[in-house]
Tab-separated table of N, CA, C and O in Angstrom:
chain	number	residue	atom	x	y	z
A	1	MET	N	6.653	-4.345	-10.627
A	1	MET	CA	7.397	-4.744	-9.599
A	1	MET	C	7.058	-4.574	-8.218
A	1	MET	O	6.696	-2.759	-8.390
A	2	ILE	N	5.954	-4.701	-7.473
A	2	ILE	CA	6.089	-3.909	-5.836
A	2	ILE	C	7.383	-3.687	-5.099
A	2	ILE	O	7.597	-5.015	-4.544
A	3	LYS	N	7.391	-2.796	-4.776
A	3	LYS	CA	8.713	-2.395	-3.662
A	3	LYS	C	7.910	-2.290	-2.161
A	3	LYS	O	7.008	-0.912	-2.101
A	4	GLU	N	8.902	-2.543	-1.708
A	4	GLU	CA	8.949	-2.117	-0.248
A	4	GLU	C	8.336	-0.460	-0.168
A	4	GLU	O	9.402	0.607	-0.883
A	5	TYR	N	7.403	0.749	1.189
A	5	TYR	CA	7.086	1.568	0.436
A	5	TYR	C	5.844	2.016	-0.314
A	5	TYR	O	5.703	3.602	-0.156
A	6	ASP	N	5.867	1.083	-1.076
A	6	ASP	CA	4.932	1.662	-2.921
A	6	ASP	C	4.040	1.509	-1.143
A	6	ASP	O	3.070	1.566	-0.785
A	7	LYS	N	2.734	2.953	-2.319
A	7	LYS	CA	1.675	3.318	-1.761
A	7	LYS	C	0.454	1.993	-3.364
A	7	LYS	O	-0.045	2.063	-3.995
A	8	VAL	N	-0.665	1.642	-2.075
A	8	VAL	CA	-1.203	0.604	-3.247
A	8	VAL	C	-2.997	0.712	-2.869
A	8	VAL	O	-2.567	1.067	-1.909
A	9	ARG	N	-3.762	-0.034	-3.489
A	9	ARG	CA	-5.362	0.214	-2.978
A	9	ARG	C	-5.315	-1.934	-3.554
A	9	ARG	O	-5.277	-2.354	-4.339
A	10	LEU	N	-6.064	-2.048	-1.793
A	10	LEU	CA	-6.388	-3.004	-1.653
A	10	LEU	C	-7.836	-3.431	-2.575
A	10	LEU	O	-8.982	-2.110	-3.843
A	11	LYS	N	-7.786	-5.067	-3.474
A	11	LYS	CA	-9.304	-4.744	-3.928
A	11	LYS	C	-10.756	-4.347	-3.513
A	11	LYS	O	-11.667	-4.469	-3.450
A	12	THR	N	-10.535	-4.174	-1.698
A	12	THR	CA	-11.498	-3.870	-0.542
A	12	THR	C	-11.961	-2.310	-1.204
A	12	THR	O	-12.133	-1.986	-0.074
A	13	GLY	N	-10.642	-0.895	-1.480
A	13	GLY	CA	-11.289	0.006	-2.385
A	13	GLY	C	-10.269	0.488	-0.904
A	13	GLY	O	-10.010	1.157	-0.821
A	14	GLU	N	-9.393	-0.168	0.214
A	14	GLU	CA	-8.842	0.150	1.095
A	14	GLU	C	-6.813	0.987	0.921
A	14	GLU	O	-6.542	0.282	-0.455
A	15	ILE	N	-6.890	2.283	1.203
A	15	ILE	CA	-5.615	2.404	0.732
A	15	ILE	C	-4.587	0.943	1.914
A	15	ILE	O	-5.154	1.826	2.966
A	16	ALA	N	-3.354	1.183	1.717
A	16	ALA	CA	-2.084	0.236	2.612
A	16	ALA	C	-0.864	1.077	1.701
A	16	ALA	O	-0.502	1.326	0.885
A	17	ARG	N	0.257	0.938	2.037
A	17	ARG	CA	1.239	0.953	2.699
A	17	ARG	C	2.569	0.318	2.679
A	17	ARG	O	1.895	-0.245	3.637
A	18	ILE	N	3.436	-0.715	1.491
A	18	ILE	CA	4.337	-1.955	1.674
A	18	ILE	C	5.695	-1.710	2.997
A	18	ILE	O	6.106	-0.463	3.079
A	19	SER	N	5.332	-3.385	3.671
A	19	SER	CA	5.925	-2.579	4.580
A	19	SER	C	7.364	-3.368	4.406
A	19	SER	O	8.819	-2.898	5.220
A	20	GLU	N	6.798	-4.342	3.714
A	20	GLU	CA	8.015	-5.574	3.770
A	20	GLU	C	7.173	-6.624	2.664
A	20	GLU	O	6.239	-6.759	2.188
A	21	VAL	N	8.123	-6.612	1.679
A	21	VAL	CA	8.193	-7.944	1.074
A	21	VAL	C	8.422	-9.741	1.593
A	21	VAL	O	9.613	-9.876	1.712
A	22	LEU	N	7.859	-10.184	1.926
A	22	LEU	CA	8.068	-11.185	1.755
A	22	LEU	C	8.326	-12.549	0.887
A	22	LEU	O	9.728	-13.278	1.322
A	23	GLU	N	7.141	-11.625	-0.594
A	23	GLU	CA	8.596	-13.260	-1.370
A	23	GLU	C	7.638	-11.725	-3.328
A	23	GLU	O	6.003	-12.116	-2.988
A	24	ALA	N	8.508	-11.028	-3.823
A	24	ALA	CA	8.184	-11.020	-4.724
A	24	ALA	C	6.867	-11.573	-5.594
A	24	ALA	O	7.500	-12.660	-5.918
A	25	GLY	N	6.247	-10.739	-5.688
A	25	GLY	CA	5.048	-10.969	-5.597
A	25	GLY	C	3.690	-11.754	-5.681
A	25	GLY	O	3.334	-12.478	-6.655
A	26	VAL	N	4.157	-12.109	-4.663
A	26	VAL	CA	3.539	-13.201	-3.765
A	26	VAL	C	2.624	-12.579	-2.181
A	26	VAL	O	2.156	-12.700	-2.932
A	27	ALA	N	3.814	-12.246	-1.589
A	27	ALA	CA	3.518	-11.986	-0.927
A	27	ALA	C	3.922	-10.907	0.499
A	27	ALA	O	5.234	-9.995	0.419
A	28	TYR	N	2.729	-9.637	1.594
A	28	TYR	CA	3.685	-8.872	1.586
A	28	TYR	C	3.226	-8.351	3.161
A	28	TYR	O	1.998	-9.074	3.596
A	29	ILE	N	3.964	-7.409	3.507
A	29	ILE	CA	3.327	-7.005	4.904
A	29	ILE	C	3.202	-5.855	4.401
A	29	ILE	O	3.645	-5.109	3.930
A	30	ALA	N	2.036	-4.879	5.083
A	30	ALA	CA	0.916	-4.016	4.714
A	30	ALA	C	-0.148	-3.278	5.831
A	30	ALA	O	0.156	-4.273	7.091
A	31	GLU	N	0.892	-1.986	5.729
A	31	GLU	CA	-0.330	-0.863	7.038
A	31	GLU	C	-0.496	-0.493	6.062
A	31	GLU	O	-1.027	0.024	4.391
A	32	ILE	N	-2.480	-0.998	7.279
A	32	ILE	CA	-3.720	-0.438	6.458
A	32	ILE	C	-4.384	0.297	6.444
A	32	ILE	O	-4.100	-0.188	7.894
A	33	ILE	N	-5.104	1.420	5.764
A	33	ILE	CA	-5.138	1.942	6.030
A	33	ILE	C	-7.730	1.506	6.426
A	33	ILE	O	-7.314	1.158	5.250
A	34	ARG	N	-7.570	2.073	7.538
A	34	ARG	CA	-8.963	1.525	6.975
A	34	ARG	C	-10.402	2.687	7.963
A	34	ARG	O	-9.305	2.875	8.559
A	35	ASN	N	-10.770	2.270	7.673
A	35	ASN	CA	-12.468	3.635	7.618
A	35	ASN	C	-13.156	2.576	8.106
A	35	ASN	O	-14.399	3.762	7.608
A	36	SER	N	-13.542	1.522	9.080
A	36	SER	CA	-14.725	1.572	8.418
A	36	SER	C	-15.205	2.115	9.937
A	36	SER	O	-14.613	0.963	10.991
A	37	GLY	N	-15.848	2.687	11.665
A	37	GLY	CA	-16.184	2.674	12.043
A	37	GLY	C	-15.323	3.918	13.050
A	37	GLY	O	-14.696	3.909	13.965
A	38	GLY	N	-14.196	4.652	12.837
A	38	GLY	CA	-13.538	5.015	12.662
A	38	GLY	C	-12.337	4.946	12.198
A	38	GLY	O	-12.187	3.735	11.181
A	39	PHE	N	-11.167	5.873	11.598
A	39	PHE	CA	-9.298	5.592	11.331
A	39	PHE	C	-8.872	5.302	11.721
A	39	PHE	O	-8.905	5.345	13.421
A	40	SER	N	-8.396	3.761	11.936
A	40	SER	CA	-7.756	2.832	12.542
A	40	SER	C	-7.018	2.587	11.026
A	40	SER	O	-6.509	2.755	10.233
A	41	ILE	N	-5.428	2.808	11.924
A	41	ILE	CA	-4.012	1.739	11.152
A	41	ILE	C	-3.669	-0.072	11.189
A	41	ILE	O	-2.942	0.348	12.645
A	42	THR	N	-4.280	-0.534	10.391
A	42	THR	CA	-3.396	-2.638	11.069
A	42	THR	C	-2.092	-2.745	10.735
A	42	THR	O	-2.127	-2.370	8.807
A	43	ILE	N	-1.782	-3.670	10.933
A	43	ILE	CA	-0.457	-4.198	10.041
A	43	ILE	C	-0.780	-5.924	10.020
A	43	ILE	O	-1.219	-6.099	10.915
A	44	ASP	N	-0.932	-6.062	8.608
A	44	ASP	CA	-1.240	-7.578	7.988
A	44	ASP	C	-0.901	-8.511	6.860
A	44	ASP	O	0.415	-6.964	7.006
A	45	SER	N	-0.922	-9.758	7.416
A	45	SER	CA	0.477	-9.643	5.672
A	45	SER	C	-1.014	-9.218	4.337
A	45	SER	O	-1.839	-10.035	4.731
A	46	ILE	N	-0.402	-9.714	3.627
A	46	ILE	CA	-1.551	-9.463	1.742
A	46	ILE	C	-0.451	-10.292	0.875
A	46	ILE	O	0.143	-9.731	0.988
A	47	SER	N	-1.475	-10.509	0.155
A	47	SER	CA	-1.081	-11.222	-1.213
A	47	SER	C	-1.497	-10.627	-2.461
A	47	SER	O	-1.732	-9.643	-1.834
A	48	HIS	N	-0.701	-10.731	-3.084
A	48	HIS	CA	-0.311	-9.796	-4.558
A	48	HIS	C	-1.864	-10.083	-5.611
A	48	HIS	O	-2.488	-8.718	-5.619
A	49	ASP	N	-2.346	-10.807	-5.173
A	49	ASP	CA	-4.169	-10.940	-5.390
A	49	ASP	C	-4.844	-10.085	-5.193
A	49	ASP	O	-6.396	-9.887	-5.457
A	50	ASP	N	-3.803	-9.566	-3.434
A	50	ASP	CA	-4.796	-8.589	-2.866
A	50	ASP	C	-4.544	-7.646	-3.893
A	50	ASP	O	-5.784	-6.504	-2.961
A	51	ILE	N	-4.166	-6.588	-3.977
A	51	ILE	CA	-3.467	-5.354	-4.225
A	51	ILE	C	-4.527	-4.768	-5.213
A	51	ILE	O	-4.276	-5.926	-7.114
A	52	GLN	N	-5.090	-3.657	-6.088
A	52	GLN	CA	-5.552	-3.970	-7.508
A	52	GLN	C	-4.856	-3.044	-8.536
A	52	GLN	O	-5.013	-3.117	-9.684
A	53	SER	N	-4.502	-1.724	-7.944
A	53	SER	CA	-3.547	-1.228	-8.170
A	53	SER	C	-2.253	-0.467	-7.333
A	53	SER	O	-2.531	0.106	-5.964
A	54	VAL	N	-1.064	0.638	-8.241
A	54	VAL	CA	0.086	0.633	-7.500
A	54	VAL	C	-0.026	2.421	-7.592
A	54	VAL	O	-0.349	2.651	-8.697
A	55	PHE	N	-0.036	3.154	-6.481
A	55	PHE	CA	0.528	4.877	-7.161
A	55	PHE	C	1.646	5.237	-7.461
A	55	PHE	O	2.185	4.706	-7.619
A	56	GLU	N	1.069	6.396	-8.224
A	56	GLU	CA	2.549	6.923	-8.058
A	56	GLU	C	2.774	7.941	-8.165
A	56	GLU	O	2.338	9.216	-8.182
A	57	GLU	N	3.205	8.611	-7.581
A	57	GLU	CA	3.754	10.213	-7.316
A	57	GLU	C	4.457	10.984	-7.741
A	57	GLU	O	5.815	10.547	-8.608
A	58	THR	N	3.848	12.828	-7.460
A	58	THR	CA	5.105	13.119	-8.466
A	58	THR	C	5.074	14.607	-8.158
A	58	THR	O	4.339	15.022	-6.969
A	59	GLU	N	6.148	14.936	-7.847
A	59	GLU	CA	6.565	15.842	-6.912
A	59	GLU	C	6.173	17.320	-7.399
A	59	GLU	O	6.694	17.257	-8.862
A	60	LYS	N	5.924	17.792	-6.677
A	60	LYS	CA	5.225	19.201	-7.634
A	60	LYS	C	6.032	20.384	-6.114
A	60	LYS	O	5.698	20.328	-5.358
A	61	PRO	N	7.314	21.206	-7.405
A	61	PRO	CA	7.214	22.059	-6.146
A	61	PRO	C	6.571	22.917	-5.954
A	61	PRO	O	5.886	23.593	-6.139
A	62	ILE	N	7.470	23.766	-4.834
A	62	ILE	CA	6.305	24.901	-4.506
A	62	ILE	C	7.162	26.169	-3.728
A	62	ILE	O	8.255	26.745	-4.374
A	63	THR	N	5.793	27.072	-4.799
A	63	THR	CA	6.616	27.898	-4.553
A	63	THR	C	7.073	29.654	-3.994
A	63	THR	O	5.126	29.630	-3.137
A	64	ALA	N	7.577	30.395	-4.115
A	64	ALA	CA	7.433	30.957	-2.649
A	64	ALA	C	6.643	32.300	-2.421
A	64	ALA	O	6.020	32.740	-3.783
């Protein structure tokens, strides 16, 4: 299940962060990182079918 703040890869290859779940498993609002002709972030609605994968985050300690 995709939740708010999850980082996802879209089928277009772009990376996005889920800002809001409109309907679980159906529709989301996402901040999409676009890199065509320069770096930009756009906020757009996406469907579950637009998502290719979900990133898993791992914490690594910083050694002094």
